[in-house]
Short mmCIF file of C-alpha atoms and ligand atoms in Angstrom, two decimals:
data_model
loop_
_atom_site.label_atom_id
_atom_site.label_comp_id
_atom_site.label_asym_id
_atom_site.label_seq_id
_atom_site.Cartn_x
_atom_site.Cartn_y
_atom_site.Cartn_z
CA UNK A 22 116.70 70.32 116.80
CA UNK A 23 116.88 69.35 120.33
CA UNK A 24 113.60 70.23 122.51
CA UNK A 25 114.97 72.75 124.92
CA UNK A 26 112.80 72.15 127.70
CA UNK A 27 113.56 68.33 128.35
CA UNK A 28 111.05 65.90 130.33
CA UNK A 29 112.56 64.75 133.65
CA UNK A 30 109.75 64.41 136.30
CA UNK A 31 109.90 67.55 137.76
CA UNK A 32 109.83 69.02 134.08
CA UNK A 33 105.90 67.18 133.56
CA UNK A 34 104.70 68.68 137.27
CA UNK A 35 105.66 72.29 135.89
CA UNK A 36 103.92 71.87 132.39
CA UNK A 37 100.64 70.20 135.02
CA UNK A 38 100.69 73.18 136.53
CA UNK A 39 101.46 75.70 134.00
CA UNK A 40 98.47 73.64 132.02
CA UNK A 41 96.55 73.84 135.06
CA UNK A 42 96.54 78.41 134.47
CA UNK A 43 96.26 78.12 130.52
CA UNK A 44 93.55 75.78 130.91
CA UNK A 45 90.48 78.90 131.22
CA UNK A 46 92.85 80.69 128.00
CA UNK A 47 93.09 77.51 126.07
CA UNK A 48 89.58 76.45 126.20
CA UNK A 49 88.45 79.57 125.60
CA UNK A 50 90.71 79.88 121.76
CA UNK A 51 89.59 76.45 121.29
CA UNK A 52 85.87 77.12 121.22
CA UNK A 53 85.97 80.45 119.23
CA UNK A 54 88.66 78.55 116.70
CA UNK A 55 85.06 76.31 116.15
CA UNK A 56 86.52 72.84 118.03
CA UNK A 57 82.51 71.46 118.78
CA UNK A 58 81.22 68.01 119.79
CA UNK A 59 81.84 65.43 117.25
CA UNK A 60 85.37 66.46 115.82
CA UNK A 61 87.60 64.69 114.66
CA UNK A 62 90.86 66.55 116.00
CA UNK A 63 94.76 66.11 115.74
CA UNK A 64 96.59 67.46 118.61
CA UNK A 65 100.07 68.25 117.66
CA UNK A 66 103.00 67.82 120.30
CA UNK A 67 100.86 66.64 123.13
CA UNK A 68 102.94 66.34 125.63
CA UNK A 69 101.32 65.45 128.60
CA UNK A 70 98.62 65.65 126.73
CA UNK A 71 96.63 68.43 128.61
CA UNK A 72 95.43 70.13 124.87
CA UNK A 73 94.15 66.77 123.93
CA UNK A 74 92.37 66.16 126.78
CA UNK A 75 90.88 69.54 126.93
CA UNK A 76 89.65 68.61 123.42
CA UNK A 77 88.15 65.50 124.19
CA UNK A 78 86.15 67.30 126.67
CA UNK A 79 85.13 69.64 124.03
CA UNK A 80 84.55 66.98 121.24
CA UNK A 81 82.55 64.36 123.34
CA UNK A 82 82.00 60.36 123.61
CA UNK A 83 80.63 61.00 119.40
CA UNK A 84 84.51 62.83 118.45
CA UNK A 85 87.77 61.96 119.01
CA UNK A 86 91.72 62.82 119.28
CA UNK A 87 94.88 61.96 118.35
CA UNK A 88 97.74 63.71 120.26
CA UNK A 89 101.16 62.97 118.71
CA UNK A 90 104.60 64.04 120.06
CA UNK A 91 108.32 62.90 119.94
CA UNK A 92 109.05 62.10 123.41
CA UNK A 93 107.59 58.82 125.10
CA UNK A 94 107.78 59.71 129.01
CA UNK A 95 105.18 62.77 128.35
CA UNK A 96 102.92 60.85 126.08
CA UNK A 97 103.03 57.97 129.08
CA UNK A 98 101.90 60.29 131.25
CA UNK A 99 98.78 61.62 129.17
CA UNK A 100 97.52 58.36 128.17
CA UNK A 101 97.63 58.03 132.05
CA UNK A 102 95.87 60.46 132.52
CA UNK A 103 93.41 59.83 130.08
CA UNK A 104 92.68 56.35 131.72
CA UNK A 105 91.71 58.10 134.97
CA UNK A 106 89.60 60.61 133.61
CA UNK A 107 87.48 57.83 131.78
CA UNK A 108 88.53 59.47 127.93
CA UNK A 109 88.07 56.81 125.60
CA UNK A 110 88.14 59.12 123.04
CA UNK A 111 91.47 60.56 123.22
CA UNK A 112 94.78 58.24 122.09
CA UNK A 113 98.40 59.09 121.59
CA UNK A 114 100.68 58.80 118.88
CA UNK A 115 104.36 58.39 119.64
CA UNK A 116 106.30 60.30 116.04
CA UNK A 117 108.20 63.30 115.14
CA UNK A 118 106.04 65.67 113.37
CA UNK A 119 107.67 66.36 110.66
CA UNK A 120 107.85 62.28 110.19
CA UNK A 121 104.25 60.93 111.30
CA UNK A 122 102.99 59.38 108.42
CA UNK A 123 100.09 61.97 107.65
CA UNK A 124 96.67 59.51 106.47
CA UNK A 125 93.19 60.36 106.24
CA UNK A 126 91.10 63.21 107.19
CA UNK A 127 89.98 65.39 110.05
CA UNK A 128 87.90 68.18 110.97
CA UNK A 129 90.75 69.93 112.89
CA UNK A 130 94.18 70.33 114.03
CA UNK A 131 95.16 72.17 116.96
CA UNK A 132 98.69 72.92 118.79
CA UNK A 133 99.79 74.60 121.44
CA UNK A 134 103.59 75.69 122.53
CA UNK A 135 105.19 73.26 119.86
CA UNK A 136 105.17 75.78 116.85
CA UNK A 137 108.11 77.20 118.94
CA UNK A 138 110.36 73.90 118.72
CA UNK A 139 110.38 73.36 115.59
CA UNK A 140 112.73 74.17 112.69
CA UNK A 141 110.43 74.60 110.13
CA UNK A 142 106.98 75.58 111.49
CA UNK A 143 105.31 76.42 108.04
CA UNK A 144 106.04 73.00 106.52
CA UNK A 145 104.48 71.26 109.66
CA UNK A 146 101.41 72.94 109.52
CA UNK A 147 101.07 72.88 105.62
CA UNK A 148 101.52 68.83 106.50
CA UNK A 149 98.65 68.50 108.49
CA UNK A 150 96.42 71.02 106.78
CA UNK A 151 95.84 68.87 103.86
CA UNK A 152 94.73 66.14 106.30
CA UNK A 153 92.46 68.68 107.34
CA UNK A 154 88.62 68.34 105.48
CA UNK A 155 87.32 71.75 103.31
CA UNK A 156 85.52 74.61 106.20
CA UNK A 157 87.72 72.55 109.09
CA UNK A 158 89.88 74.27 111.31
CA UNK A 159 93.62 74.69 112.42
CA UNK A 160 94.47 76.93 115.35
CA UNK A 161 97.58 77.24 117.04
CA UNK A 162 98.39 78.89 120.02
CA UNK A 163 102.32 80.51 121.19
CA UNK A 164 103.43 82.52 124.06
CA UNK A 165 104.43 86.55 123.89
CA UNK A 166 106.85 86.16 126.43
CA UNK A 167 107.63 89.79 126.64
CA UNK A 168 104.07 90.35 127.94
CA UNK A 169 105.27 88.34 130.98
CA UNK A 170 106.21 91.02 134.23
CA UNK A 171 104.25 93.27 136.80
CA UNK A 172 102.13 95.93 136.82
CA UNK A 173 103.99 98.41 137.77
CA UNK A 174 106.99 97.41 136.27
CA UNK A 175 109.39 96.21 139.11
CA UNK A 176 113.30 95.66 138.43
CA UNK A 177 113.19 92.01 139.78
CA UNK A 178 109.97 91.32 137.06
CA UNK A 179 111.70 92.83 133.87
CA UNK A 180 115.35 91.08 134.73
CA UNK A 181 113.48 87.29 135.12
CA UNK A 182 111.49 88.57 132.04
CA UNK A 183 114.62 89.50 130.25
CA UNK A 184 116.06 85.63 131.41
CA UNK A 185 113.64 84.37 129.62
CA UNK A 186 113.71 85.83 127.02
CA UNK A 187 116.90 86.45 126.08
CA UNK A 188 118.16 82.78 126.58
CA UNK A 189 115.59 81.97 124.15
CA UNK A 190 116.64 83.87 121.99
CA UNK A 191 120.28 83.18 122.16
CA UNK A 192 119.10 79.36 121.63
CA UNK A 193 117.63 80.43 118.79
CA UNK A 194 114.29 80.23 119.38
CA UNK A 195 111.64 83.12 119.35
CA UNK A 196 110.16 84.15 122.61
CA UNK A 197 107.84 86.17 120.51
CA UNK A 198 106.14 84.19 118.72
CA UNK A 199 103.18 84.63 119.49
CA UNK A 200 102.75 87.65 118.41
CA UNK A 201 104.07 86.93 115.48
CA UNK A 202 101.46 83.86 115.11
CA UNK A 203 99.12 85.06 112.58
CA UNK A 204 102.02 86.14 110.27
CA UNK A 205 103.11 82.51 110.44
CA UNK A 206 99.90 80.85 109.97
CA UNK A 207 100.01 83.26 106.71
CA UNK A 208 103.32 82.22 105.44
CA UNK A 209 102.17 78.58 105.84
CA UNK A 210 99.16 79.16 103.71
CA UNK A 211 96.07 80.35 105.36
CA UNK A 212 94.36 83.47 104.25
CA UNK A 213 92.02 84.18 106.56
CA UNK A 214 93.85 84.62 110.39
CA UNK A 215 92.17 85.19 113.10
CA UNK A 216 94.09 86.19 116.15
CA UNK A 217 93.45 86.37 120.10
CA UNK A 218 96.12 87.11 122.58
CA UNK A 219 94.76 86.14 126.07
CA UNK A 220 96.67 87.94 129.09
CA UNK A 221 96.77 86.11 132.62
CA UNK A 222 96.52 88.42 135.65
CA UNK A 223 97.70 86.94 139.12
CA UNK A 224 96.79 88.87 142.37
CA UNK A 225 99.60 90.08 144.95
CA UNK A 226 99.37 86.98 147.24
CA UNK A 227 98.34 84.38 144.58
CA UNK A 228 101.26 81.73 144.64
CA UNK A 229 100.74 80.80 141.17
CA UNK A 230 102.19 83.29 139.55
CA UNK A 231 105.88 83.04 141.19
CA UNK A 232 105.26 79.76 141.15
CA UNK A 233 104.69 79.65 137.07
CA UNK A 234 107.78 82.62 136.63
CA UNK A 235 110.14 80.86 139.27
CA UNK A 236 109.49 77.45 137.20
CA UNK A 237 110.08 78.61 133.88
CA UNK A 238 113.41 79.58 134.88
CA UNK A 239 114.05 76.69 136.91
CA UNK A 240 113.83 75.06 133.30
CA UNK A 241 115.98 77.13 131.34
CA UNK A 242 118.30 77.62 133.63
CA UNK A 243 121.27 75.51 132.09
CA UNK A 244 120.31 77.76 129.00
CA UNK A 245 120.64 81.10 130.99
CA UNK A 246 123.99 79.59 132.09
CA UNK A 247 125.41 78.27 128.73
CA UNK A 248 123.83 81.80 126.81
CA UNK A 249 125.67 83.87 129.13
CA UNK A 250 122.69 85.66 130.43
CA UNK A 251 123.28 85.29 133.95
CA UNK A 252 125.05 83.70 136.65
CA UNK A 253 124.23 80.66 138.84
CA UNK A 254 124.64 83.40 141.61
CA UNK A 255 122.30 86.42 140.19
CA UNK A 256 119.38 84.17 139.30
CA UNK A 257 119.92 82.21 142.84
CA UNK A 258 117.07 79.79 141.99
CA UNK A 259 116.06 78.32 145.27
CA UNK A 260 114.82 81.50 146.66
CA UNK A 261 113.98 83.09 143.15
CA UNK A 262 110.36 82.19 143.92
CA UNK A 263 110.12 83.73 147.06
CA UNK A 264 111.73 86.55 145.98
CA UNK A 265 109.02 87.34 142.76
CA UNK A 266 106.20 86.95 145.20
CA UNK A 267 108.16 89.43 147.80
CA UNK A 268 108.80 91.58 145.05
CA UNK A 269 105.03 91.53 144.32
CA UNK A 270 103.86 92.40 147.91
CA UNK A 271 106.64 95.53 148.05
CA UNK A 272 105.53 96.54 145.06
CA UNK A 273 102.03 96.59 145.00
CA UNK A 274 102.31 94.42 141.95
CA UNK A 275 100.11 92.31 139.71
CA UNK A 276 101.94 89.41 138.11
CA UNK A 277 101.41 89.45 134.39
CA UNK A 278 102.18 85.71 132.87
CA UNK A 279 103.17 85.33 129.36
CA UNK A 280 100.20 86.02 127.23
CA UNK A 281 98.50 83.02 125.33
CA UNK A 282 97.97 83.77 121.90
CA UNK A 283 96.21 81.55 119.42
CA UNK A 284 95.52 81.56 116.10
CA UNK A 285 93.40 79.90 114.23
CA UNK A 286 91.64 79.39 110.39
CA UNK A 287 89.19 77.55 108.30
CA UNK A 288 90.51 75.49 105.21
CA UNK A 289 89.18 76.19 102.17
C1 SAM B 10 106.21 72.92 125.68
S1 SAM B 10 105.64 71.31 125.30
C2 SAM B 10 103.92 71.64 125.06
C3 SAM B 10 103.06 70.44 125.32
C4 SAM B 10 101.58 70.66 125.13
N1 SAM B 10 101.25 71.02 123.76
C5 SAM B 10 101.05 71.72 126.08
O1 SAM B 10 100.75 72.83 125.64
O2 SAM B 10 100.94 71.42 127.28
C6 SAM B 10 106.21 71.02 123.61
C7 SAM B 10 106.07 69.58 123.16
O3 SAM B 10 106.36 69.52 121.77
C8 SAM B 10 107.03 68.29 121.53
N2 SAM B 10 107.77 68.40 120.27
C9 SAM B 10 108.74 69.28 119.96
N3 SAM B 10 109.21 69.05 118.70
C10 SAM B 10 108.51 67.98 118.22
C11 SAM B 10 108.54 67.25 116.99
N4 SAM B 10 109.39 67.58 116.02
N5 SAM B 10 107.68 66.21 116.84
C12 SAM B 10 106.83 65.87 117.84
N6 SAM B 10 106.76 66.52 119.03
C13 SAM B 10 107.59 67.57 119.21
C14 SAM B 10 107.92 68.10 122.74
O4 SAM B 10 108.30 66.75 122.89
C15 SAM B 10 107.02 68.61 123.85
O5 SAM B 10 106.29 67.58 124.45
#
């Protein structure tokens, strides 16, 4: 399956800064999925390799990580990054997941927004759960994209939510998954889910939020065009940013982004 999202440059300076909000949310599933100093950890479908490098922070100089993912111009950018930050714990993998040749053992394999991309999400994870050693862990975390909106509802908030959404789905992909997480991690195998669905809040004023919205659009936009879902004209994307954080200040509105939700569970 194609990845829907593609990589040009201004692709990798939305997923910074979208990794830049989830960071507090994805730390936070990490440590109470049990990632701790000296783990040996498999990050699946990198990217730009902003998991991974949350890990190694987590792990320390005596762990390590191995992010893997299909495309080469993210994975350049993470092993960048890496460099400057000094990680010499942290190294990328350039495979398809459902290829990698799947050696050895580890203490843990995480993932975050790849579960979505891929065909068969149950076989992947069964994959790299038997590289994973006996009381190790495996946590995954998805978007519940119909969490994303304002509070109060605004008509502006629940058509970009529906945009989303819907083109998703009409690619065939499930812009619910998250929520449906745990059930998944089930059907691959694990008995014992736990599940944590972490909701971002943004302030009337905070740019971050319309920023974050206005992006994810930006992105899908030749799928919101090709889907049918809307016009070039009715999503007017230049000024769709400005518009949400309008919208926000007229409405007295807090911007609700997609809740995080991560699940995770010890191998037997
Ligand atoms: C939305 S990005 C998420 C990146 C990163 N995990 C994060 O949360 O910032 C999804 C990534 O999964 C990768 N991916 C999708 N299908 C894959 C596959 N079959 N094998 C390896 N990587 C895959 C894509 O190349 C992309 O970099």
């Amino acid at each position: 399956m194609t990845y829907l999202l593609g990589h040009d440059p201004a692709e990798l300076a939305r997923l910074e800064h979208q990794a830049r909000l989830l960071a507090p949310a994805t730390g936070t599933i990490l440590r109470l999925a049990g990632i701790e100093p000296g783990m040996r950890v498999l990050d699946l479908g990198t990217g730009a390799g902003d998991v991974a490098l949350q890990v190694a922070e987590l792990v320390g100089p005596t762990g390590s990580v191995v992010g893997i993912d299909q495309s080469d111009r993210p994975l350049a950018l993470a092993a960048h990054r890496a460099e400057q930050r000094g990680l010499t714990n942290v190294s990328f993998v350039h495979d398809d997941l459902h290829t990698v040749p799947v050696t050895g053992t580890v203490d843990a394999v995480v993932g975050r927004l790849v579960l979505l991309y891929l065909p068969d999400p149950h076989a992947v994870l069964r994959r790299f759960a038997d590289r994973v050693r006996p009381g190790g862990t495996v946590a995954v975390m998805e978007y519940e994209m119909g969490a994303a909106g304002t509070v109060p509802p605004t008509e502006l908030s629940a058509r970009v939510t529906h945009w989303i959404t819907e083109s998703f789905r009409r690619s065939g992909l499930d812009a619910h998954l998250g929520a449906r997480l745990a059930q998944v991690m089930r059907t691959a195998g694990f008995a014992d889910v736990t599940t944590l669905g972490v909701q971002g809040y943004r302030e009337i004023g905070d740019p971050d939020g319309p920023r974050m919205a206005a992006g994810i659009v930006r992105t899908l936009l030749p799928a919101i065009e090709k889907t049918g879902v809307a016009t070039p004209a009715e999503v007017d994307i230049d000024t769709l940013e400005d518009r949400i954080a309008r919208d926000c200040v007229d409405n007295d509105a807090i911007l609700k982004t997609p809740t995080l939700v991560g699940a995770w569970a010890r191998v037997p």
